[in-house]
mmCIF file of N, CA and C in Angstrom:
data_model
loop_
_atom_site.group_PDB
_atom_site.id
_atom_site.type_symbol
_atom_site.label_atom_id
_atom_site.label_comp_id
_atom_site.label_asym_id
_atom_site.label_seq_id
_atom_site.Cartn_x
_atom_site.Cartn_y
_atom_site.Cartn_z
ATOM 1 N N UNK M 11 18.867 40.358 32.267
ATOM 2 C CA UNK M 11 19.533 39.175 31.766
ATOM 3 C C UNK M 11 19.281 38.005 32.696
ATOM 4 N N UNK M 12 19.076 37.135 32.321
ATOM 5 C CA UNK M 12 18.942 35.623 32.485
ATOM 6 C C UNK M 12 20.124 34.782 32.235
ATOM 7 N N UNK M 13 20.630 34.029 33.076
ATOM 8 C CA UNK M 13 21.706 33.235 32.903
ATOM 9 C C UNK M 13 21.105 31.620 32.065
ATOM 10 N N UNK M 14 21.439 31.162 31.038
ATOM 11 C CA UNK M 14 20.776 29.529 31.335
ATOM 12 C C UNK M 14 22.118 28.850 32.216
ATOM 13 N N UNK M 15 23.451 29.076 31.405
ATOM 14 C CA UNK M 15 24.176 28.071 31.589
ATOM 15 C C UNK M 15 25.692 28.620 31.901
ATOM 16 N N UNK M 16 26.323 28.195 33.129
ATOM 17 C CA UNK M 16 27.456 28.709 33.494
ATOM 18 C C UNK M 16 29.051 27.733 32.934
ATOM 19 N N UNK M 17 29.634 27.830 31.976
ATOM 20 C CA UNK M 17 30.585 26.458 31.949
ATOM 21 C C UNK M 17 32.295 27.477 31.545
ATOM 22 N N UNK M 18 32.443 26.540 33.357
ATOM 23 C CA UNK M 18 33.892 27.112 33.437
ATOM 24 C C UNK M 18 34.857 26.460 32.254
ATOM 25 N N UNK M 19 35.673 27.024 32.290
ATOM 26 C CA UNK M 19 37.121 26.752 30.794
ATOM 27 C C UNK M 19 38.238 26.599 31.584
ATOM 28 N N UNK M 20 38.126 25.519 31.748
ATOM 29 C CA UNK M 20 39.757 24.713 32.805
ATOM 30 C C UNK M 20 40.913 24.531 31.744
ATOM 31 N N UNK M 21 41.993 24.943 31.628
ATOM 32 C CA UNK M 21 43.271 25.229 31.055
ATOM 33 C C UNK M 21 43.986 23.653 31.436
ATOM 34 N N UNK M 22 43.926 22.734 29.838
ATOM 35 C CA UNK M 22 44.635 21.307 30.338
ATOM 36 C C UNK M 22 45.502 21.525 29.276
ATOM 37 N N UNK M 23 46.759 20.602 29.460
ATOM 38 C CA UNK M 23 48.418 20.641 29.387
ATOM 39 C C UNK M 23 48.379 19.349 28.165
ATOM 40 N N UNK M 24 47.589 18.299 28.758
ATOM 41 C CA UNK M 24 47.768 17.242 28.005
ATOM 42 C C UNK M 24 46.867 16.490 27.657
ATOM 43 N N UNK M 25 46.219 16.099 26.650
ATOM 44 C CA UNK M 25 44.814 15.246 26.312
ATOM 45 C C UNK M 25 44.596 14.218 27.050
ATOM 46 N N UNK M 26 45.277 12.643 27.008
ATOM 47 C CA UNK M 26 45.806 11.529 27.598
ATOM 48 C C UNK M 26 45.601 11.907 28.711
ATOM 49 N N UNK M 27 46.020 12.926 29.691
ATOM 50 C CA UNK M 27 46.041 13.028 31.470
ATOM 51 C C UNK M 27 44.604 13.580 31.478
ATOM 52 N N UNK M 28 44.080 14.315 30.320
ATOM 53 C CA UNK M 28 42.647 15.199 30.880
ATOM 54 C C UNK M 28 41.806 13.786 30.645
ATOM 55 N N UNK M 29 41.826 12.913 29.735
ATOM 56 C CA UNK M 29 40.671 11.634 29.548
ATOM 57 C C UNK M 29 41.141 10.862 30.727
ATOM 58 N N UNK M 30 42.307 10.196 31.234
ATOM 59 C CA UNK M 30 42.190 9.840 32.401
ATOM 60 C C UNK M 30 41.870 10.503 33.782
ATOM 61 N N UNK M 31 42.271 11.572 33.758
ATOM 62 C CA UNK M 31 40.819 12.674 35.192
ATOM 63 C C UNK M 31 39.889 12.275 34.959
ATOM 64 N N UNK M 32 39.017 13.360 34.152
ATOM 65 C CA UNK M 32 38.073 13.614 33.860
ATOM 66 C C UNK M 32 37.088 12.712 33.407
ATOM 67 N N UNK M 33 38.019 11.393 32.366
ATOM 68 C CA UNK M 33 36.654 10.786 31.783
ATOM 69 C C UNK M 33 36.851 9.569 32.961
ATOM 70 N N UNK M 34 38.285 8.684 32.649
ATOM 71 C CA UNK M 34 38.055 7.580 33.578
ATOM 72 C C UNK M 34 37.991 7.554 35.276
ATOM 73 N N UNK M 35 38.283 8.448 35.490
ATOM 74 C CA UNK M 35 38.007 8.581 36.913
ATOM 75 C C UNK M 35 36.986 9.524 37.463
ATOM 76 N N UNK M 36 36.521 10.700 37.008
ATOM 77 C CA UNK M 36 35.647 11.259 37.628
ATOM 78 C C UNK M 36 33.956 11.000 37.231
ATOM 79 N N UNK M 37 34.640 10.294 35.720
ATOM 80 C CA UNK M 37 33.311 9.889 35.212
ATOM 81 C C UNK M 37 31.896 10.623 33.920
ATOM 82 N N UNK M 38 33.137 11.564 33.942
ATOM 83 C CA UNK M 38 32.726 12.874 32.780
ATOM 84 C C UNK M 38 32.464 12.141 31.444
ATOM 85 N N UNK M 39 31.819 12.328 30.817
ATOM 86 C CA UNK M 39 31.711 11.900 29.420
ATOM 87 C C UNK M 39 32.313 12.980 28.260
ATOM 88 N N UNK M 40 32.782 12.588 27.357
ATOM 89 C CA UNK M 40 32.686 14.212 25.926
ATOM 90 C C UNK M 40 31.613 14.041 25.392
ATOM 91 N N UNK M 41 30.993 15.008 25.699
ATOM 92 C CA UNK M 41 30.032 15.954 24.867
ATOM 93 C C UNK M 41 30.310 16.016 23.120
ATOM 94 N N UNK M 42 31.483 16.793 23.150
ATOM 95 C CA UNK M 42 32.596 17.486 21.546
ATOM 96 C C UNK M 42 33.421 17.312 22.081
ATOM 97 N N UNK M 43 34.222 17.703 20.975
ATOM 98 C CA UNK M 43 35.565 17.893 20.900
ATOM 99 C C UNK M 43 36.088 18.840 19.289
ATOM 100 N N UNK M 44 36.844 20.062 19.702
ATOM 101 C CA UNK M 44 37.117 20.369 18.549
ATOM 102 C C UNK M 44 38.419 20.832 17.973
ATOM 103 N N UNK M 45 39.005 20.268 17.199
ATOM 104 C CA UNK M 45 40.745 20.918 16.657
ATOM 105 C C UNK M 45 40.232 21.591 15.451
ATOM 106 N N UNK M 46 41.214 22.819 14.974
ATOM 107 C CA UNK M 46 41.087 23.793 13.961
ATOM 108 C C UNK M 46 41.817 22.639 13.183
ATOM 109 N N UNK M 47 42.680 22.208 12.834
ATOM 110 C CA UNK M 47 43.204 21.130 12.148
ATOM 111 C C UNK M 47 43.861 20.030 12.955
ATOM 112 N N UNK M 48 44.845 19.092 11.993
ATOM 113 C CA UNK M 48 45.185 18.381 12.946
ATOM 114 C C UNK M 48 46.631 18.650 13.447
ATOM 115 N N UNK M 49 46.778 17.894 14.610
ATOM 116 C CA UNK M 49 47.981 18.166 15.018
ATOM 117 C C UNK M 49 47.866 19.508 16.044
ATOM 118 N N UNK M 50 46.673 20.121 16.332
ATOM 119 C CA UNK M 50 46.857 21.702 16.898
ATOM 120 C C UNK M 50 45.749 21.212 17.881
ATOM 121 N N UNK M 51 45.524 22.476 18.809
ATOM 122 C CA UNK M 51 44.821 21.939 20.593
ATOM 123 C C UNK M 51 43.194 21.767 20.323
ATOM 124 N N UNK M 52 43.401 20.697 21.677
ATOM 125 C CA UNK M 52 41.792 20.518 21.399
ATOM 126 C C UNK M 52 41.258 21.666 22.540
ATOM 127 N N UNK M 53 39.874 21.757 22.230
ATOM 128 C CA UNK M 53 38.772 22.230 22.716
ATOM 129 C C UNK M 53 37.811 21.233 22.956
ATOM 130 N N UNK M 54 37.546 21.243 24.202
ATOM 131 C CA UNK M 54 36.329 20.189 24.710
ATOM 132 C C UNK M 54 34.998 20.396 25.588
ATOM 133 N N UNK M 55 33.937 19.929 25.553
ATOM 134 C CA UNK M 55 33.064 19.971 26.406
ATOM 135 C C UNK M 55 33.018 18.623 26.967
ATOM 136 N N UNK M 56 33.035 18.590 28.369
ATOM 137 C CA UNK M 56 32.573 16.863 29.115
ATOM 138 C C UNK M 56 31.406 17.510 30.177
ATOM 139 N N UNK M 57 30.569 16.200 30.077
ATOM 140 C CA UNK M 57 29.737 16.666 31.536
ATOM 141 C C UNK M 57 29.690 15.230 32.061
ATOM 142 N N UNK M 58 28.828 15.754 33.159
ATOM 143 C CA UNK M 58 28.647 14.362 34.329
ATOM 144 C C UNK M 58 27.453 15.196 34.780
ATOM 145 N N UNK M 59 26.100 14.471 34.614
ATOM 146 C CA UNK M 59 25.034 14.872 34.966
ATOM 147 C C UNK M 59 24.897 16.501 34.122
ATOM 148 N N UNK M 60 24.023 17.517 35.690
ATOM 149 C CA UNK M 60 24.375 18.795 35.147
ATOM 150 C C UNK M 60 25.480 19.386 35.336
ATOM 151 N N UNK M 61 26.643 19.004 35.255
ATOM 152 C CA UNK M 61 27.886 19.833 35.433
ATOM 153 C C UNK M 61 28.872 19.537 34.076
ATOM 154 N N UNK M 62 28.659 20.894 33.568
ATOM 155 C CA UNK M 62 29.417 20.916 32.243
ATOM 156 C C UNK M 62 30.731 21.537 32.356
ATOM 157 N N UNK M 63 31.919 21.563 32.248
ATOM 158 C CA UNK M 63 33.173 22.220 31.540
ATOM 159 C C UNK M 63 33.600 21.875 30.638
ATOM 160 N N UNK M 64 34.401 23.090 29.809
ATOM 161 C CA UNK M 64 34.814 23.062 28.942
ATOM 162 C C UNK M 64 36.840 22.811 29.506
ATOM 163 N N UNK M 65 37.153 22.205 28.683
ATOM 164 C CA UNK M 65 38.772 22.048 28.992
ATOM 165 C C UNK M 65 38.855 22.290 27.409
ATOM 166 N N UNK M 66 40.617 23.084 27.869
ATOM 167 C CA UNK M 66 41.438 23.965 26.971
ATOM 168 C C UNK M 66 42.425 23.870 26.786
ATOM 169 N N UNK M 67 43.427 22.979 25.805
ATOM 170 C CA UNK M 67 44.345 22.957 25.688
ATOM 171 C C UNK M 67 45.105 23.972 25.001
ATOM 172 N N UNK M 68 44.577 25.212 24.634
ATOM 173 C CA UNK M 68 44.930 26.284 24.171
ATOM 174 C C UNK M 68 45.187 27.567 24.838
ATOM 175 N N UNK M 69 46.586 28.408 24.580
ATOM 176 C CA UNK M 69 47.115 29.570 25.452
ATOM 177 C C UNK M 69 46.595 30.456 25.271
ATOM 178 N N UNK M 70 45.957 30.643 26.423
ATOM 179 C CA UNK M 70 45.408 31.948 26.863
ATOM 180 C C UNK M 70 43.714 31.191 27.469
ATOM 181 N N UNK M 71 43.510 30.074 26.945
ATOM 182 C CA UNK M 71 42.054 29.774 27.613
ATOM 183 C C UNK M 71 42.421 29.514 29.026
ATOM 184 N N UNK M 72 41.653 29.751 30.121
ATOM 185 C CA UNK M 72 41.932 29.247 31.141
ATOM 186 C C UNK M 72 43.288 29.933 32.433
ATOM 187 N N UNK M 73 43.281 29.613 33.174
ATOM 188 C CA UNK M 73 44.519 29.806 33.962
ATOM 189 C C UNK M 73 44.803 28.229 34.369
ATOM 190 N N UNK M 74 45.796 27.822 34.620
ATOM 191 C CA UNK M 74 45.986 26.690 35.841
ATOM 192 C C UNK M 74 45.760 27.364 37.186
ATOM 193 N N UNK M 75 44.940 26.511 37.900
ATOM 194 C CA UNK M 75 45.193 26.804 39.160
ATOM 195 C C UNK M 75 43.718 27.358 39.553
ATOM 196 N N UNK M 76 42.570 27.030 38.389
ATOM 197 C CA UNK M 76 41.522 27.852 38.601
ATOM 198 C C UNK M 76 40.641 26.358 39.330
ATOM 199 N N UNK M 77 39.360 27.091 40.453
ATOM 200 C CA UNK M 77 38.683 26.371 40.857
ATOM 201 C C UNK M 77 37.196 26.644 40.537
ATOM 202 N N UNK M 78 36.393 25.233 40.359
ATOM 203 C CA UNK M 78 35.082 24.994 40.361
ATOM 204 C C UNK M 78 34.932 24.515 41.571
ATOM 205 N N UNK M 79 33.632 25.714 42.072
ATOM 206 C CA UNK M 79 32.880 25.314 42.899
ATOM 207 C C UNK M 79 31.171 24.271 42.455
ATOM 208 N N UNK M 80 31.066 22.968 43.218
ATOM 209 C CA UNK M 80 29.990 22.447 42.516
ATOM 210 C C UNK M 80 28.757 22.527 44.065
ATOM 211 N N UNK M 81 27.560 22.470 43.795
ATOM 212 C CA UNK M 81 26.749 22.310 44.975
ATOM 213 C C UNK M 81 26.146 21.017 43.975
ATOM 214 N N UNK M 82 25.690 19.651 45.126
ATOM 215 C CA UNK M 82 25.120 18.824 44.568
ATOM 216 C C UNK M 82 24.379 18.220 45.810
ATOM 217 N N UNK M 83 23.847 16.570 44.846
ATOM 218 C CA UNK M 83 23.270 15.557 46.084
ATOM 219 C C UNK M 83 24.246 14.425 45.847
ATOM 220 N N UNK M 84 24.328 13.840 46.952
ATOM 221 C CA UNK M 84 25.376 12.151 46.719
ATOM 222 C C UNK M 84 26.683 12.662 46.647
ATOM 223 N N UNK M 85 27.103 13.662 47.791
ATOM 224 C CA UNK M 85 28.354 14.044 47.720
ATOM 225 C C UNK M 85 29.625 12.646 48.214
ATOM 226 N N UNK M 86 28.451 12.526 49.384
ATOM 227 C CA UNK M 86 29.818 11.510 50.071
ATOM 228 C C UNK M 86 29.319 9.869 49.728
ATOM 229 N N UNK M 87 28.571 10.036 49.033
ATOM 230 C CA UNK M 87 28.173 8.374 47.748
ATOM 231 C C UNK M 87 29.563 8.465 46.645
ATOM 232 N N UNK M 88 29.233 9.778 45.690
ATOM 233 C CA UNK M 88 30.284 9.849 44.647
ATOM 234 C C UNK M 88 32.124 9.849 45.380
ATOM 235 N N UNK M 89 31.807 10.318 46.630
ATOM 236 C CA UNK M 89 33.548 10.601 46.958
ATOM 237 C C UNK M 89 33.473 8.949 47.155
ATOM 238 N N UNK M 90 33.087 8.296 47.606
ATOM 239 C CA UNK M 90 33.109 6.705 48.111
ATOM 240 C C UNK M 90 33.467 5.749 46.338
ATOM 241 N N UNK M 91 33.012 6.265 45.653
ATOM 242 C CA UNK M 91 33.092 5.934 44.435
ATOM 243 C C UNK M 91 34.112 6.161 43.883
ATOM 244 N N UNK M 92 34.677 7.362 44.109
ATOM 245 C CA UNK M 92 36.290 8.019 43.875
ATOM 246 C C UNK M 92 36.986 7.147 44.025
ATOM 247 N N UNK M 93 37.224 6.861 45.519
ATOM 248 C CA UNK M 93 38.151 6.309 46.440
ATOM 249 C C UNK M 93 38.168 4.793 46.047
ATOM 250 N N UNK M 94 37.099 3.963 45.787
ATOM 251 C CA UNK M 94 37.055 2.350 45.408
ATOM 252 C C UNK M 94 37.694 2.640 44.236
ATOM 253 N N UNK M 95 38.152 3.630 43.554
ATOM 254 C CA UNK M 95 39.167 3.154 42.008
ATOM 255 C C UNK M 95 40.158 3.578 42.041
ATOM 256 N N UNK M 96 40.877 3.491 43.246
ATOM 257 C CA UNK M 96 41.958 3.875 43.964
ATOM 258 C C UNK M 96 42.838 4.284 42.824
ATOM 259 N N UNK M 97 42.302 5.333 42.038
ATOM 260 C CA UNK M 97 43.169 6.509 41.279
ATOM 261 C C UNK M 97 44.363 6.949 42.188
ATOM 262 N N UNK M 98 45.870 6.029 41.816
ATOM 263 C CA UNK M 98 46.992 6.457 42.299
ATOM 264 C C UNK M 98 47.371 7.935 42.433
ATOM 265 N N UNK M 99 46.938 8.981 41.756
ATOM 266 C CA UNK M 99 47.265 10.265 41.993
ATOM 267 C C UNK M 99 46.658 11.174 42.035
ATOM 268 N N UNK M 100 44.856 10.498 43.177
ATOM 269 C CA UNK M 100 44.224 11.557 44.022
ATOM 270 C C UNK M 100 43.632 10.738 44.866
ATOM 271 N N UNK M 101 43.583 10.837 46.219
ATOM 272 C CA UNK M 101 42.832 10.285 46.988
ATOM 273 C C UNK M 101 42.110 11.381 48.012
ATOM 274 N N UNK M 102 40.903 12.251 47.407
ATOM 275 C CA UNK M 102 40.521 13.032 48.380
ATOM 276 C C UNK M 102 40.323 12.600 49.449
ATOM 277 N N UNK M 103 40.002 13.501 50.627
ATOM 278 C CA UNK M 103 39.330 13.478 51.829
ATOM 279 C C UNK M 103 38.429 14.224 52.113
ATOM 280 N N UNK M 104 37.010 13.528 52.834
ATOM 281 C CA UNK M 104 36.080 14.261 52.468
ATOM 282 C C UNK M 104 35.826 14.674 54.399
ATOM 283 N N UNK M 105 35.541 16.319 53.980
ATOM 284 C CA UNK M 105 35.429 17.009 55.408
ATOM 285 C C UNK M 105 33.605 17.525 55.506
ATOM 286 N N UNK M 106 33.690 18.026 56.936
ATOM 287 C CA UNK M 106 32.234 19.096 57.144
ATOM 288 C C UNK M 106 33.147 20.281 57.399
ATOM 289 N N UNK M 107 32.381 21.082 56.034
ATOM 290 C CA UNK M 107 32.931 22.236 56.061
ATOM 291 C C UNK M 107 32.267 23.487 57.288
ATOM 292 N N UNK M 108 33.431 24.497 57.255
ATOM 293 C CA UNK M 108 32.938 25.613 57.905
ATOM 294 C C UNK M 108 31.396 26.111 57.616
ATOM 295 N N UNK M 109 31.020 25.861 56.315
ATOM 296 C CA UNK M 109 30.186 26.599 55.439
ATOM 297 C C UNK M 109 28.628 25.568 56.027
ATOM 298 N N UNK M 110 28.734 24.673 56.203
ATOM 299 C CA UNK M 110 27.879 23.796 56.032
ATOM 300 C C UNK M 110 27.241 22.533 55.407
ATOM 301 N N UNK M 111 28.920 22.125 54.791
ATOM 302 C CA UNK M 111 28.734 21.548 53.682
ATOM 303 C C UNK M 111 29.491 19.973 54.254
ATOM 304 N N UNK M 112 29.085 18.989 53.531
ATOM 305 C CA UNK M 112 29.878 17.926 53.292
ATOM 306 C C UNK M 112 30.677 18.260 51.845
ATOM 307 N N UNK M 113 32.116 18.000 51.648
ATOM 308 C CA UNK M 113 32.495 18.611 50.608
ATOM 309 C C UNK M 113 34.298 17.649 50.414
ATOM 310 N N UNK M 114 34.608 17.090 49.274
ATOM 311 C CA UNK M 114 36.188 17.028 48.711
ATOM 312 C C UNK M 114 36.246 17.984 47.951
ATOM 313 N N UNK M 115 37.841 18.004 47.379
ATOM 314 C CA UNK M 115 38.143 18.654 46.784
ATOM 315 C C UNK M 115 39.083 18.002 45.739
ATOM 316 N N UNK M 116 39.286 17.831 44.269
ATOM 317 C CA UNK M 116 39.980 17.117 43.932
ATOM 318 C C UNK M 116 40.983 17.826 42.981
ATOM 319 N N UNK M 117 42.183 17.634 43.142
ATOM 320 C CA UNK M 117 43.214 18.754 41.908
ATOM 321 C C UNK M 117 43.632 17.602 40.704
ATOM 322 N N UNK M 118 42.926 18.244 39.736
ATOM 323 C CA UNK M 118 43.482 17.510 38.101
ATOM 324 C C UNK M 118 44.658 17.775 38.406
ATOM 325 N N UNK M 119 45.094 17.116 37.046
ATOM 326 C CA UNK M 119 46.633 17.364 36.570
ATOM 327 C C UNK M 119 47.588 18.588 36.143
ATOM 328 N N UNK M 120 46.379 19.581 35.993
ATOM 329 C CA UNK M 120 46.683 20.685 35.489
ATOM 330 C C UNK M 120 46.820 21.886 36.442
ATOM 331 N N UNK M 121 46.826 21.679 37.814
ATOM 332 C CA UNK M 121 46.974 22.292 38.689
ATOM 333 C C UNK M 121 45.174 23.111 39.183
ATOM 334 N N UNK M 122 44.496 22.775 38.689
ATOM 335 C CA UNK M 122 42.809 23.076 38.815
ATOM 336 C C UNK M 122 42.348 22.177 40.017
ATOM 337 N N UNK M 123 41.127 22.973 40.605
ATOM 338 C CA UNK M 123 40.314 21.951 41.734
ATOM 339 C C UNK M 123 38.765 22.208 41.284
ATOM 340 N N UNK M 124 38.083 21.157 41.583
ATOM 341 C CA UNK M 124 36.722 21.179 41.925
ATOM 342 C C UNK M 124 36.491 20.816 43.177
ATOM 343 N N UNK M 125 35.513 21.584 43.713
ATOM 344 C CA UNK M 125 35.173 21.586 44.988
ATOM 345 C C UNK M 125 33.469 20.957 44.826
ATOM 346 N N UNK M 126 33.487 19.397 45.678
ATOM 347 C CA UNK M 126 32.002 19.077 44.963
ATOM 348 C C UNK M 126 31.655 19.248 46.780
ATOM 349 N N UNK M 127 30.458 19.800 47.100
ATOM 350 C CA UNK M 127 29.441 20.263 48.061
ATOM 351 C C UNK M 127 28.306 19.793 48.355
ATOM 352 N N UNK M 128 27.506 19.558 49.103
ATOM 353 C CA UNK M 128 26.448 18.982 49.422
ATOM 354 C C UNK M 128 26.057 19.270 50.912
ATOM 355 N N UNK M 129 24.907 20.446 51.311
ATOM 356 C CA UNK M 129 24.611 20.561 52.093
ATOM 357 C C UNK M 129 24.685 19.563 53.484
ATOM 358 N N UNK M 130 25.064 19.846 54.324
ATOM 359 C CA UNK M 130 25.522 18.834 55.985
ATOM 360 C C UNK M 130 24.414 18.738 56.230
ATOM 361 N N UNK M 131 23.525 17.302 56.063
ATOM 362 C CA UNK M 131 21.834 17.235 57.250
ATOM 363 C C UNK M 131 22.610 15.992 58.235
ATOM 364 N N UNK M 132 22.295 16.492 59.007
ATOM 365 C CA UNK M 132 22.902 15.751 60.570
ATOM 366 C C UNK M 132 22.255 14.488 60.413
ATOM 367 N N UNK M 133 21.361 14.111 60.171
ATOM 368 C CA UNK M 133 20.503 12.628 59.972
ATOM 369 C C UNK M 133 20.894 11.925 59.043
ATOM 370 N N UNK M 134 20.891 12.275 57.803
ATOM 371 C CA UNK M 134 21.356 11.599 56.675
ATOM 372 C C UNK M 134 22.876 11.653 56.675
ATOM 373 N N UNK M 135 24.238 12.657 57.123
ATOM 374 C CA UNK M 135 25.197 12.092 56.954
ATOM 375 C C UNK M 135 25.894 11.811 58.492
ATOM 376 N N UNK M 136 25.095 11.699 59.781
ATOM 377 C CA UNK M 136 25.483 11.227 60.796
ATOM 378 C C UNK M 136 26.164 9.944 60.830
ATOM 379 N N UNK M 137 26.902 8.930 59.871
ATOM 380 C CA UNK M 137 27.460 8.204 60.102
ATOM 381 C C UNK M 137 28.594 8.295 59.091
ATOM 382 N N UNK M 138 28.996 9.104 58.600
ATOM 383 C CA UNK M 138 30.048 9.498 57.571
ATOM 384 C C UNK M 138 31.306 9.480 58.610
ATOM 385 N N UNK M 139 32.277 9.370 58.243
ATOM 386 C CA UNK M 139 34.034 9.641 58.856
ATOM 387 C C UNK M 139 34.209 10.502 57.845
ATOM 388 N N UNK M 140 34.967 11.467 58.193
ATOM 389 C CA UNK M 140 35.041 12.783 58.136
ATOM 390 C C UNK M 140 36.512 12.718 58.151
ATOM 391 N N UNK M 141 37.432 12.736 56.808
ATOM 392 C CA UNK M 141 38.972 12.896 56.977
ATOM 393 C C UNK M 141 39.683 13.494 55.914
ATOM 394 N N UNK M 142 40.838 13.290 55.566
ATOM 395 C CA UNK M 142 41.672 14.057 54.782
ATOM 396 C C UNK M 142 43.129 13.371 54.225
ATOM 397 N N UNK M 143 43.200 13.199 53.282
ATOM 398 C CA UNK M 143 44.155 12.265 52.919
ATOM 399 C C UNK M 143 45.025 13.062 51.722
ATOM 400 N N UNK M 144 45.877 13.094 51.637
ATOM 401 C CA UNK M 144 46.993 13.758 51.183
ATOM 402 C C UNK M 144 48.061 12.953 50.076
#
């Protein structure tokens, strides 16, 4: 077996709070969107570049509390980008991880994190500040 495509199913509470995460602040677009009728939960795909999830407003998809791990490039470009839209209810901080990584971490509304990563090269992020904001 061959994998093509991995897309986690993040468990969201409320539509309105998942389009302000996801679309206006992190920058995700929808892909779809699908209700069995109206009035009943959506099902969604958003991506941003190659990183696809699916969000679930339906019981039993998902857990709260589940994390995506992402590996990318322009880790501490995009966290800088975060932070200038001074989204009142996340302000990551971006660290050098144990692992090797330049890396935030950001928790939706739904009690979920993504962890976005980007290999540590001492040259290219030797002038980064390195902190944590709460």
């Amino acid at each position: 077996m061959k994998a093509e495509k991995i897309i986690p199913v993040l468990r969201i509470f409320d539509y309105r709070k998942a389009l302000e995460f996801y679309i206006e602040w992190l920058g995700f677009e929808i892909v779809w969107e699908h209700h069995f009728e109206e009035n009943t939960p959506v099902y969604m795909e958003v991506k941003k570049g190659d990183i696809l999830l699916h969000l679930s407003e339906h019981h039993g998809d998902g857990t709260p509390g589940s994390r995506v791990f992402v590996w990318g490039h322009g880790v501490a470009e995009y966290h800088k980008e975060l932070l200038d839209k001074k989204y009142k209810y996340n302000r990551p901080g971006l660290e050098k991880t144990f692992y090797g990584a330049v890396s935030f971490t950001v928790d939706d509304p739904f009690g979920n994190k993504i962890i976005f990563n980007e290999e540590f090269d001492e040259e290219k992020h030797q002038n980064l500040e390195f902190f944590s904001i709460h």
